[in-house]
XYZ file of C-alpha atoms in Angstrom:
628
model
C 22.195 14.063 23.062
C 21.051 10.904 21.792
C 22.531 7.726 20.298
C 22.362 6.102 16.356
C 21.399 2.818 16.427
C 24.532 0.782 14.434
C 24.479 -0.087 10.847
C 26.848 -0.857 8.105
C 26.802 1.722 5.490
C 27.691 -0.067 1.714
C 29.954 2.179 -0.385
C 28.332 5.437 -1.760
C 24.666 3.797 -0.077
C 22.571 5.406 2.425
C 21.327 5.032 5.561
C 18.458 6.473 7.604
C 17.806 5.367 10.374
C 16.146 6.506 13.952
C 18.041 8.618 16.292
C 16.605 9.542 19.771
C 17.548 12.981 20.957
C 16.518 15.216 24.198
C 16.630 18.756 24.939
C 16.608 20.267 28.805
C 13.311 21.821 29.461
C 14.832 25.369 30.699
C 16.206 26.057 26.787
C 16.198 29.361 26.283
C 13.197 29.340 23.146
C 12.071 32.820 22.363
C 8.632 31.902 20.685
C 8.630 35.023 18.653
C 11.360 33.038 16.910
C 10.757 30.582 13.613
C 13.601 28.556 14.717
C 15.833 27.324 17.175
C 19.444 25.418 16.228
C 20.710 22.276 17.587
C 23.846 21.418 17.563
C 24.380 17.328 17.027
C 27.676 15.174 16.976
C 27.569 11.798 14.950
C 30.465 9.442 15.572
C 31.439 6.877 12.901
C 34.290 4.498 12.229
C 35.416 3.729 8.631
C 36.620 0.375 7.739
C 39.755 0.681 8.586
C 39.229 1.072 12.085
C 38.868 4.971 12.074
C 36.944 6.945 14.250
C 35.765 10.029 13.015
C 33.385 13.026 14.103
C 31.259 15.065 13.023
C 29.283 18.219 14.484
C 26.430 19.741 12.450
C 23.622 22.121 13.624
C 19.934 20.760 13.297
C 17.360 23.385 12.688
C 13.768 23.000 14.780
C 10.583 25.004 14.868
C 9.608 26.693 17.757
C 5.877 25.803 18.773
C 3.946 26.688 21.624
C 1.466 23.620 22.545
C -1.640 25.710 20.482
C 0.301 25.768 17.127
C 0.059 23.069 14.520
C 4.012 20.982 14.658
C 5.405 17.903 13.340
C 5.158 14.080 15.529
C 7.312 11.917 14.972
C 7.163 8.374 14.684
C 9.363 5.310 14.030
C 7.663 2.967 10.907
C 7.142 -0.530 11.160
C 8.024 -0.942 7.165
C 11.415 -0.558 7.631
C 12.333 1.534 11.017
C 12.907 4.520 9.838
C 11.365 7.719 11.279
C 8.275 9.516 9.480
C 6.491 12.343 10.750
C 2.746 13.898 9.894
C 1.462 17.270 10.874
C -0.942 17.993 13.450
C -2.933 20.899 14.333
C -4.670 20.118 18.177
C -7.602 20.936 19.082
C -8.550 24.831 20.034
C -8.395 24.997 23.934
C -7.788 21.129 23.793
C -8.544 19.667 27.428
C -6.464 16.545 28.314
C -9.475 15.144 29.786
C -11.832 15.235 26.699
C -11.966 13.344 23.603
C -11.971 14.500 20.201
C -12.867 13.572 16.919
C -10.044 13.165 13.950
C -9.202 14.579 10.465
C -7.276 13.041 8.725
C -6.192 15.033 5.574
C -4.170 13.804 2.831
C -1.972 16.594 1.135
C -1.878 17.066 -2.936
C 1.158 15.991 -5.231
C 4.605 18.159 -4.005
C 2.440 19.310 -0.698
C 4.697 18.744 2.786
C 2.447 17.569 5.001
C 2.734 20.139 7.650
C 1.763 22.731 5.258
C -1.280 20.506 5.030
C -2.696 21.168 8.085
C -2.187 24.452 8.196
C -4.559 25.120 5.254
C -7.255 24.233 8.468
C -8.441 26.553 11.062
C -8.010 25.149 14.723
C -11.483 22.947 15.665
C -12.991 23.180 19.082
C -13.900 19.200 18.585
C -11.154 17.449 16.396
C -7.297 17.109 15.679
C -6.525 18.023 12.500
C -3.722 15.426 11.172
C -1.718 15.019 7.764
C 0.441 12.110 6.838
C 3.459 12.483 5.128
C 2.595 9.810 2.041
C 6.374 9.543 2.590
C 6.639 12.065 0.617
C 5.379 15.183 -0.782
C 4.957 13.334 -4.318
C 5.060 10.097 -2.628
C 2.458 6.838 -4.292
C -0.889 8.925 -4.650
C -1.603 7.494 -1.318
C -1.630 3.758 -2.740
C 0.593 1.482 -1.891
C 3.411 2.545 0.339
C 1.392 5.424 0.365
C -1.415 3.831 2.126
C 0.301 2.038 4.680
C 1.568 5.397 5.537
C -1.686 6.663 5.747
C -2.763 3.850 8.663
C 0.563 3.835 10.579
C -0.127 7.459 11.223
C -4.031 6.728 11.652
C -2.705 3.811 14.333
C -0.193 6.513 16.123
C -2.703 8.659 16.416
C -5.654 6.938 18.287
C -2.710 5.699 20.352
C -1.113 9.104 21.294
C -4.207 11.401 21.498
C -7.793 11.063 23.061
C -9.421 10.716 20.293
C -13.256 9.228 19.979
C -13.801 6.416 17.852
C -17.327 7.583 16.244
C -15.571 10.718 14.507
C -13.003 9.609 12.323
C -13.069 11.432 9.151
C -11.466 11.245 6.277
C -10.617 13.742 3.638
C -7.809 15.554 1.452
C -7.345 17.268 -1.344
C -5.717 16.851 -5.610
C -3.794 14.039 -4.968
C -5.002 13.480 -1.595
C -8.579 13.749 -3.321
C -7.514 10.982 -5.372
C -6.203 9.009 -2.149
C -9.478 9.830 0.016
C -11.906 7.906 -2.607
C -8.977 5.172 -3.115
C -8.554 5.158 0.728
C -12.390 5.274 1.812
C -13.254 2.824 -0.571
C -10.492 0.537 0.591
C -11.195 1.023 4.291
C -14.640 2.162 4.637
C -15.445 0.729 8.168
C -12.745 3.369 9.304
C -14.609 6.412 8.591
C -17.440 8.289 10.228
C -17.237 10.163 6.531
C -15.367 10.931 3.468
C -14.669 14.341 1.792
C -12.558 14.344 -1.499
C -11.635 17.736 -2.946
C -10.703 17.977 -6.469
C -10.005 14.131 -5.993
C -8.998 11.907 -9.620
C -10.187 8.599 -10.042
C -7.772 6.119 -11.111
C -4.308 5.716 -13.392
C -7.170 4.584 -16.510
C -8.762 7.770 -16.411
C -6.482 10.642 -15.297
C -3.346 9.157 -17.147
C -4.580 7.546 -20.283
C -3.072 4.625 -20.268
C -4.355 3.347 -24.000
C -0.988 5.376 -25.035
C 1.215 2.806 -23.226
C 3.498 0.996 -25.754
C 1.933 -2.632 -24.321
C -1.544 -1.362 -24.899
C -0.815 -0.166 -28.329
C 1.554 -3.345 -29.545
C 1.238 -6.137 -27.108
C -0.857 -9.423 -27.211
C -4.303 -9.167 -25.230
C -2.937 -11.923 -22.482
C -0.087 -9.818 -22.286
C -2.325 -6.557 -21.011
C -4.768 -9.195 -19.071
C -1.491 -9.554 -16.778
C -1.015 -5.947 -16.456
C -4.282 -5.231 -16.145
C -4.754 -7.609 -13.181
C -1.684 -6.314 -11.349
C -3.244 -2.342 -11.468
C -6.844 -3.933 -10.600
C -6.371 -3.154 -7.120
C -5.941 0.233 -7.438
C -9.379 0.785 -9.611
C -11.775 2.871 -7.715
C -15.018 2.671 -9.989
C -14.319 -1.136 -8.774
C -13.860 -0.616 -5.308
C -16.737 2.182 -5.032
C -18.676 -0.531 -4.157
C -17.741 -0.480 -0.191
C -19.394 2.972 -0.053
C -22.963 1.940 0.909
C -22.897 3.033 4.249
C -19.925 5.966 4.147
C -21.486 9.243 3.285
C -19.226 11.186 0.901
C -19.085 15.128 0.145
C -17.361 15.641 -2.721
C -16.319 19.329 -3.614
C -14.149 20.429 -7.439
C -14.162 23.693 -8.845
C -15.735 23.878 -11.815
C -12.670 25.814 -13.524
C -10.140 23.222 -12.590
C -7.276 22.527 -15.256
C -5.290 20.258 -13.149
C -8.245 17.908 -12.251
C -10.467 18.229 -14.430
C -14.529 17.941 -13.086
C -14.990 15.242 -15.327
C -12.676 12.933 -12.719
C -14.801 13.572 -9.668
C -18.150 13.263 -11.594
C -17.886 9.858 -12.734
C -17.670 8.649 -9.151
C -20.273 10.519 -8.256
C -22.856 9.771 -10.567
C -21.772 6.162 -9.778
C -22.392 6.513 -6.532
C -25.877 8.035 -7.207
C -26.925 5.846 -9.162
C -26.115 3.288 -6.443
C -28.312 4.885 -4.056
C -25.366 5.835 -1.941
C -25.164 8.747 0.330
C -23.128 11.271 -1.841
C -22.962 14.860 -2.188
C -21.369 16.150 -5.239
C -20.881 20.361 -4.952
C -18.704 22.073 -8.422
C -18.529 25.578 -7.959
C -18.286 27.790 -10.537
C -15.475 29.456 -11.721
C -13.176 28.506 -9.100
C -9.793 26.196 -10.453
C -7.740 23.627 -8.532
C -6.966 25.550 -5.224
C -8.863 28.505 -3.890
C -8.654 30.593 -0.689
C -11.595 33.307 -0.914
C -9.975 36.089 1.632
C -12.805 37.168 3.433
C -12.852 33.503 4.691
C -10.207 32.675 8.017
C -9.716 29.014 6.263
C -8.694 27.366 2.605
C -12.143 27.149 1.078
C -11.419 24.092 -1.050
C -10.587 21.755 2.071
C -12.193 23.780 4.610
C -15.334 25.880 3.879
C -18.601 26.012 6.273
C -20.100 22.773 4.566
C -17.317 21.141 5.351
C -17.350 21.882 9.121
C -21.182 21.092 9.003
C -20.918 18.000 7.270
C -18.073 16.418 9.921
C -19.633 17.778 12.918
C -23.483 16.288 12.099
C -21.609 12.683 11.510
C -20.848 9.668 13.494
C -19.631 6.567 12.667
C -22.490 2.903 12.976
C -20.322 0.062 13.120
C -23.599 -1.909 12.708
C -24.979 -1.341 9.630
C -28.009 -3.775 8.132
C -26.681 -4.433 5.048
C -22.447 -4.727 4.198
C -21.240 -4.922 0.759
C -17.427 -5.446 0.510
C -15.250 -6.213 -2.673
C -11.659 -6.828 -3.197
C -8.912 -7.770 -5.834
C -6.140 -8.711 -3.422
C -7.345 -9.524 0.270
C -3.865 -8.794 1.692
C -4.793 -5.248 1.193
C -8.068 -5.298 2.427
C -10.346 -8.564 3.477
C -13.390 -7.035 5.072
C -15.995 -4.482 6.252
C -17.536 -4.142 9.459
C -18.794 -7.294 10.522
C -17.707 -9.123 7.827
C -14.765 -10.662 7.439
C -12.939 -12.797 4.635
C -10.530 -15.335 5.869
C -9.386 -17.245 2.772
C -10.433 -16.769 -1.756
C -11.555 -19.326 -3.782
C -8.511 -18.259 -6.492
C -6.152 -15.011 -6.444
C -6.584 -12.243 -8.992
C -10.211 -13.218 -9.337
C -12.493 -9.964 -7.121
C -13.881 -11.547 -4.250
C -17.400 -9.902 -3.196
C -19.621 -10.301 0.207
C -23.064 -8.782 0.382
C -24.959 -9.363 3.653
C -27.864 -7.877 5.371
C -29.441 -8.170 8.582
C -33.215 -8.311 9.843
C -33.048 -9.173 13.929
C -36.707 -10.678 12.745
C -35.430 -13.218 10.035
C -31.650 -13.552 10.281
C -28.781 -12.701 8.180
C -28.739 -13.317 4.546
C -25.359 -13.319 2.926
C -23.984 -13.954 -0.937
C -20.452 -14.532 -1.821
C -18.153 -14.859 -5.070
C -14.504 -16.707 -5.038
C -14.892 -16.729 -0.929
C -13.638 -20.366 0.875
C -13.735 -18.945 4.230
C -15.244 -16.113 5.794
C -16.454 -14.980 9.225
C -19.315 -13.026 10.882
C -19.491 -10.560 13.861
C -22.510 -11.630 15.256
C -23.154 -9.351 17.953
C -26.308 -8.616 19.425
C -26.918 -5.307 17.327
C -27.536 -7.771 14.208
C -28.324 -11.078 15.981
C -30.064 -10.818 19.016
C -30.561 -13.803 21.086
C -28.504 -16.936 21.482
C -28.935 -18.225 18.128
C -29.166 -16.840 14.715
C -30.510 -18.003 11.319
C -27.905 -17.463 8.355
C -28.459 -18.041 4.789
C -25.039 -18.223 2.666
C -25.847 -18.857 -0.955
C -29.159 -20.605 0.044
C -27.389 -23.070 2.166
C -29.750 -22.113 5.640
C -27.227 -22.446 8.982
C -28.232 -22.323 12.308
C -25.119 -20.471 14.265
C -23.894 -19.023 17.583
C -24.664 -15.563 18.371
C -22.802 -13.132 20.418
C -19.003 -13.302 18.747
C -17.230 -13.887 15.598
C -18.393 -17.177 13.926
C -16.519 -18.684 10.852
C -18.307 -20.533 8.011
C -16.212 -22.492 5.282
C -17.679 -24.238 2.184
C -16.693 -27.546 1.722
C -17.604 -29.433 -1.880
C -19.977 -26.369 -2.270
C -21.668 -26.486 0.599
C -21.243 -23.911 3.618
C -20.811 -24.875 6.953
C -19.501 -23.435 10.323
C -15.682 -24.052 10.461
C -12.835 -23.007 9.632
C -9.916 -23.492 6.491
C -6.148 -24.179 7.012
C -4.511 -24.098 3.779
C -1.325 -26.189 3.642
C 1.693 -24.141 2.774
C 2.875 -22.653 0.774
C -0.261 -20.287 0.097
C -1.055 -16.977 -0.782
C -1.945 -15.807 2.817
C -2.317 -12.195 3.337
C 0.908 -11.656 4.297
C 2.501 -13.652 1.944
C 0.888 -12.816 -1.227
C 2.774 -10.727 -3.818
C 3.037 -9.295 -6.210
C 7.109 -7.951 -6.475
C 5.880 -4.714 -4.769
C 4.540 -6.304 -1.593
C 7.832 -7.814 -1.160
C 8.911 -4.620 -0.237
C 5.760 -3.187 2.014
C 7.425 -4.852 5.231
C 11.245 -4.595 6.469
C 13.558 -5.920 3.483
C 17.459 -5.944 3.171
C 19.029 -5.849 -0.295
C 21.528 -8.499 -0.473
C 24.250 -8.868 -3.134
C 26.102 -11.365 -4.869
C 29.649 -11.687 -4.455
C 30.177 -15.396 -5.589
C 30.474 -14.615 -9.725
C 32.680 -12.795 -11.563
C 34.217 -9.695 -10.775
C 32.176 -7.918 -12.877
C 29.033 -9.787 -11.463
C 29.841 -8.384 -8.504
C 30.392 -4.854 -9.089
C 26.725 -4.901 -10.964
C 25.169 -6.483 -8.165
C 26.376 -4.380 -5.514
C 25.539 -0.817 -7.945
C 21.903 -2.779 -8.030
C 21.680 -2.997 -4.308
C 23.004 0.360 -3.976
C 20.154 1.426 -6.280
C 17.377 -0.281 -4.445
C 18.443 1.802 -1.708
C 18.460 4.850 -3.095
C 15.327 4.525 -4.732
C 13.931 3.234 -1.216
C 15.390 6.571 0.002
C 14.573 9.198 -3.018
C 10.811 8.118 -3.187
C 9.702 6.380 0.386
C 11.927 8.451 2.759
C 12.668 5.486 3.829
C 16.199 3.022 3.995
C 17.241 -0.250 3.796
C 20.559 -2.355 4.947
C 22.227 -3.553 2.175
C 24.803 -6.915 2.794
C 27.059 -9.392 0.998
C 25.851 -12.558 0.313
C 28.706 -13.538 2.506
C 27.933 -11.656 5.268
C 24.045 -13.017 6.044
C 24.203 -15.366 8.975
C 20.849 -16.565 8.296
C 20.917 -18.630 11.742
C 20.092 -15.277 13.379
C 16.771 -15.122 14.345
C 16.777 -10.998 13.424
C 16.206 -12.616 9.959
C 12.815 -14.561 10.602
C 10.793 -11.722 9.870
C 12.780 -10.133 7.063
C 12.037 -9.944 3.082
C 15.573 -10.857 1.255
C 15.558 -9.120 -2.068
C 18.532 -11.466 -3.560
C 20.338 -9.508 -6.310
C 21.866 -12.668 -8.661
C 21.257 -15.610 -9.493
C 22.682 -19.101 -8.210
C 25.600 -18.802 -10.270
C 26.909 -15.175 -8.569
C 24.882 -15.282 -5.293
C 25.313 -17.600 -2.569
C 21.816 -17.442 -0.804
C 20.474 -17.437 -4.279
C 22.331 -20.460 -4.250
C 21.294 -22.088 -1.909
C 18.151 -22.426 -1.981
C 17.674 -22.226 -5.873
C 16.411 -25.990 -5.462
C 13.016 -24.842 -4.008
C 12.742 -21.762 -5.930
C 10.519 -21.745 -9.524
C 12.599 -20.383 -11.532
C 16.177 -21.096 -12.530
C 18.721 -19.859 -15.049
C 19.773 -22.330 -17.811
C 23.352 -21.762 -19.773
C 20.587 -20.959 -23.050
C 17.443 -19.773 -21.446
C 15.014 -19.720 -18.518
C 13.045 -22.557 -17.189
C 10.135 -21.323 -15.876
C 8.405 -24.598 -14.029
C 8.286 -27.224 -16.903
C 9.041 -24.559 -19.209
C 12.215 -23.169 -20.711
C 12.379 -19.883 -22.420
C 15.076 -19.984 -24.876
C 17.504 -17.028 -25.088
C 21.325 -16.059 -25.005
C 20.699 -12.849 -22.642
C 17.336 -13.443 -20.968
C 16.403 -11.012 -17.818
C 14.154 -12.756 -14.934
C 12.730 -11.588 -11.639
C 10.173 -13.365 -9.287
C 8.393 -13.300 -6.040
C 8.349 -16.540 -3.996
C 7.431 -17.200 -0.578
C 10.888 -18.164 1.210
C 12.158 -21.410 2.032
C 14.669 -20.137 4.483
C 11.589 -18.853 6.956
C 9.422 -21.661 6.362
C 7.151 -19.883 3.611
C 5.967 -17.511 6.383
C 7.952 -14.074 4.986
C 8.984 -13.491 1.060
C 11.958 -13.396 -0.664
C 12.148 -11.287 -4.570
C 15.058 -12.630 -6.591
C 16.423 -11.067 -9.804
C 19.045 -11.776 -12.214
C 20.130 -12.763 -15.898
C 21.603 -15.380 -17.769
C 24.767 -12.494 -18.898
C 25.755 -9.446 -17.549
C 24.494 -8.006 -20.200
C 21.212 -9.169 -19.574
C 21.423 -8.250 -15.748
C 22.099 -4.799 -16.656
C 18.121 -4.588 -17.787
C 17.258 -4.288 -14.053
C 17.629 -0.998 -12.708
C 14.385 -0.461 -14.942
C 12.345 -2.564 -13.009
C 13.045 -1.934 -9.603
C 9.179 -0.584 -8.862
C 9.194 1.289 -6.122
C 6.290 3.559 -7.356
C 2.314 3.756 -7.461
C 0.570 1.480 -10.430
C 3.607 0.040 -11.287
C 1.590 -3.115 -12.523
C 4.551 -5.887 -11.975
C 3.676 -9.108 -11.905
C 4.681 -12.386 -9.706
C 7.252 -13.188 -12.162
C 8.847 -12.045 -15.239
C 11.104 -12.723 -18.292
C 12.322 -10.752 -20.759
C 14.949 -9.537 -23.512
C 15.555 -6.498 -25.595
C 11.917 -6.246 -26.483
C 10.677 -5.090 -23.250
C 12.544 -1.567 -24.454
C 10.280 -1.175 -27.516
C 7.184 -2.910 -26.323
C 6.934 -2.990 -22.385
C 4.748 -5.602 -20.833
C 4.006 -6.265 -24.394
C 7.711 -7.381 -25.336
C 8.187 -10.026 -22.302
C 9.241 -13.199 -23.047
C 6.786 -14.516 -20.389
C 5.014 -13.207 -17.096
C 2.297 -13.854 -14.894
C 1.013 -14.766 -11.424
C 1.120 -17.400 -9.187
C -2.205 -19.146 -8.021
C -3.516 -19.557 -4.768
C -0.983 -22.673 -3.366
C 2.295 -20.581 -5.675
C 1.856 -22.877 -8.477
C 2.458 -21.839 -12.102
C -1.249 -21.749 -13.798
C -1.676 -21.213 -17.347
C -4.366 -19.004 -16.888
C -2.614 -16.255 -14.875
C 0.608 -16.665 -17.133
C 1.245 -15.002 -20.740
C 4.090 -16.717 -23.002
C 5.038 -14.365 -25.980
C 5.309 -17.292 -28.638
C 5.796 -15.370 -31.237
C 9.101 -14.416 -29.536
C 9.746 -17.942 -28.285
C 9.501 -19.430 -31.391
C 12.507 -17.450 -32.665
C 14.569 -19.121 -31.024
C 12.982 -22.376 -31.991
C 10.992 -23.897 -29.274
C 7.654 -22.996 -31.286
C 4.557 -22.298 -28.494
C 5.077 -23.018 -24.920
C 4.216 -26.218 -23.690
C 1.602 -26.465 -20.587
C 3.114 -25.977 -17.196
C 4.032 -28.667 -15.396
């Protein structure tokens, strides 16, 4: 029994959404059995007013509270319900806490399978995370946030002690424990990567691309900033205090030891705690069958290595680097409240001596904040030297320090809005990392129409096919945007002013605008008869506080270019904004008419924007003019 929450379904679209259902406790489950049906009635009304039924038998495992099963959960990206696999604890005692593993399964791996490549633990849950699905975003991403909604659900649900949080998986999941450790690495007591790649540079050679081949150098700069984030020789970094066992068989074809090397010999040579074991012969999965576990996730060292580790939330000395502080913006007890610029890496070292005080360097950091707790400062006052200004501050709680005409201070930093907060910070992708509706214009021509509601349909579908996820998808006409349900909503607004009426009306405070002969892009205009555009923008309808990603063309023809961009994958490498023609088909990023990024208060800046002149000037405006 149970009851669908409502929701409009758009022709041929999809919907998947959470549905709470109970069973009596005196069922009749045989637990010799595998499975046990269901039966489940959904009601529906088409709309023309008619009510119609239908019964369907849902098949569930049969576990016994020992076993390893599937939780449930509803996600906070877009409501719709995800699961991970967990294998409890041997014996597990209501009344004791355990420690956690979280394992992250390879490429076309269900999660549940995951964990039962583990034997049961007599100190730890074993849990997987679905990625969202088995191929899922290489646990970047959509991937990621996966990764900590189950992480959250779990020290919520289970007793679980805070010291022994470990993280570790295997292929893909490898890949995703370095990414994820090295993202996050005040969230593990340890890290373990099996057979773990590095990043898209290295495993997928990305010199083939046709914009690395053929496109201009400023063109690639762009591209190469929007993948920056996901470049773990960068963020390796973080590991100083996370100590790592890395395992790879030394036979492996499918991940080849040379992946898993680099990083460690980078780490090495950092000094950093890292344990780097290839065994011979053995390729990218083994199970040895004298052994009662998988030996590639699970061997003896393994078990060793999480049980003789606890987490210090106190270490002396922090090192934490970013690309984009809305995915990560600090370490420990540091903390970074506001850049200098976007797209520029923003680095914190500090160390502690409780004789001398705490000594801390920073690069492209306006704002940032210190935990100054007695296990670092002890006393009531504490000596701390930011880039050789000397401040005495506080102890005991979290202090902030801002520089101000290049000189640091205790304070704090307000930007004025529009900025590129951490919630509000793009690129098209993050647009899409919080709950979004698709909504379609119905104000152009028939034929306007008809694309933009196949688009929207399409954005749903791939929502669906690779996040496991949905999305509502609504007329223009339909959005009452006086509802307060839409405050906290991302719009994705398929058509321009011309053929969408929210487009429309608020086209005035958005950057970029459709001409009858081109795009103007700022002070700019981009000449064309068919010119494609799409754009991130913080929105004007929630007072700059949520986004809103609009798309569109200046013909039909042109709008039909954007089923190819829609981006719902891992290193997709999009941009803020974007323009482009036929070209983009032969060349890629290297065939735009113009792209870039946004700075730090959503202006245009010519140095995070490329303009393909030699394009331009084909249709006779010669090289772009600055920006205004």
């Amino acid at each position: 029994s149970g009851e669908l929450t409502s929701a409009t379904i758009a022709p041929l679209g999809i919907v998947n959404i959470p549905c709470e259902f109970g069973a009596e406790r005196d069922l009749p489950l045989d637990y010799a059995q595998d499975s046990y049906e269901l039966g489940i009635t959904i009601s529906y009304t088409l709309s023309g007013g008619v009510k119609q039924n239908e019964t369907t038998q849902l098949k569930m495992r049969v576990r016994d509270a020992s076993q390893s099963r599937r939780v449930t959960f509803a996600s906070a990206m877009d409501g719709s319900v995800q699961y991970y696999g967990l294998l409890p604890p041997k014996d597990y005692d209501l009344l004791k806490e355990y420690g956690l593993i979280l394992s992250l399964h390879g490429a076309g791996v269900e999660a549940e399978g995951q964990v039962d490549a583990y034997k049961p633990k007599d100190w730890a849950f074993v849990v997987a995370p679905t990625n969202r699905r088995r191929f899922g975003f290489d646990w970047q991403d959509w991937g990621r946030l996966d990764m900590r909604e189950v992480f959250d659900d779990v020290l919520m649900r289970f007793p679980i002690d805070g010291s022994r949080l470990h993280l570790t998986g295997h292929s893909m999941g490898g890949h995703g424990t370095w990414y994820n450790a090295f993202t996050y690495p005040d969230l593990w007591a340890t890290a373990a990567p099996s057979a773990g790649w590095t990043n898209f540079d290295l495993y997928v050679p990305t010199f083939l691309r046709q914009n690395v081949m053929m496109g201009a150098p400023k063109a690639n700069m762009i591209w190469s900033l929007a993948l920056r984030e996901d470049n773990t020789l960068v963020l390796s970094e973080n590991a100083a205090n996370l100590p790592i066992y890395a395992l790879e068989g030394g036979a492996d074809d499918n991940v080849p030891p040379q992946q898993p090397r680099m990083l460690s010999e980078l780490l090495t040579k950092r000094g950093y705690d890292i344990n780097y074991e290839e065994v011979p012969g053995m390729g990218h999965w083994w199970d040895l069958p004298e052994t009662p576990f998988v030996d590639c996730v699970d061997n003896e060292y393994h078990n060793e290595f999480w049980r003789t580790h606890t987490y210090n939330p106190w270490p002396e000395k922090v090192v934490f680097r970013t690309h984009n502080y809305s995915i990560s913006n600090g370490a420990y007890w540091v903390k970074v409240y506001t850049p200098e610029y976007v797209y520029k890496d923003i680095v914190v070292r500090a160390e502690a001596n409780l004789t001398t005080g705490i000594t801390v360097t920073t690069s492209n950091v306006k704002a940032f904040g210190l935990r100054l707790k007695a296990q670092i400062a002890p006393g009531e006052r504490v000596q701390v030297c930011i880039d050789r200004d000397i401040i005495d501050a506080p102890a005991g709680h979290w202090v902030g320090f801002v520089k101000d005409r290049g000189k640091w201070q205790i304070g704090s930093y307000e930007p004025n809005a529009p900025y590129k907060s951490r919630d509000v910070y793009g690129p098209w992708k993050q647009a899409l990392e919080k709950r979004f509706i698709v909504v379609y214009g119905t104000t152009g021509s028939p034929e306007q129409t008809a694309f933009n509601l196949q688009q929207a349909r399409l954005y749903a579908y791939h929502w669906w096919y690779r996040a496991n996820g949905w999305t509502a998808v609504m007329k223009d006409t339909e959005v009452d945007l006086s509802e307060p349900g839409y405050i906290n909503l991302t719009l994705v607004l398929i058509g321009g002013p011309e053929c969408n009426a929210v487009t429309a009306r608020i086209q005035d405070k958005l950057p970029i605008a459709p001409m009858e002969k081109g795009v103007k892009v700022g002070g700019t205009v981009i000449p064309g008869e068919d010119l494609t555009y799409k754009y991130v923008f913080p929105s004007p309808l929630t007072d700059y506080k949520t986004l809103v990603l609009v798309e569109g063309g200046t013909s039909l023809a042109a709008m039909k270019r954007l089923p190819a961009v829609i981006g719902i994958y891992s290193g997709s490498g999009f941009p803020d904004w974007m323009v482009w023609g036929d070209e983009f088909k032969l060349q890629g990023f290297g065939g735009v008419r113009a792209m870039g990024f946004f700075d730090f208060n959503w202006h245009f800046d010519d140095s995070l924007s490329f303009f393909n002149d030699d394009l331009n000037s084909r249709e006779g405006m010669g090289a772009a003019p600055p920006m205004e």
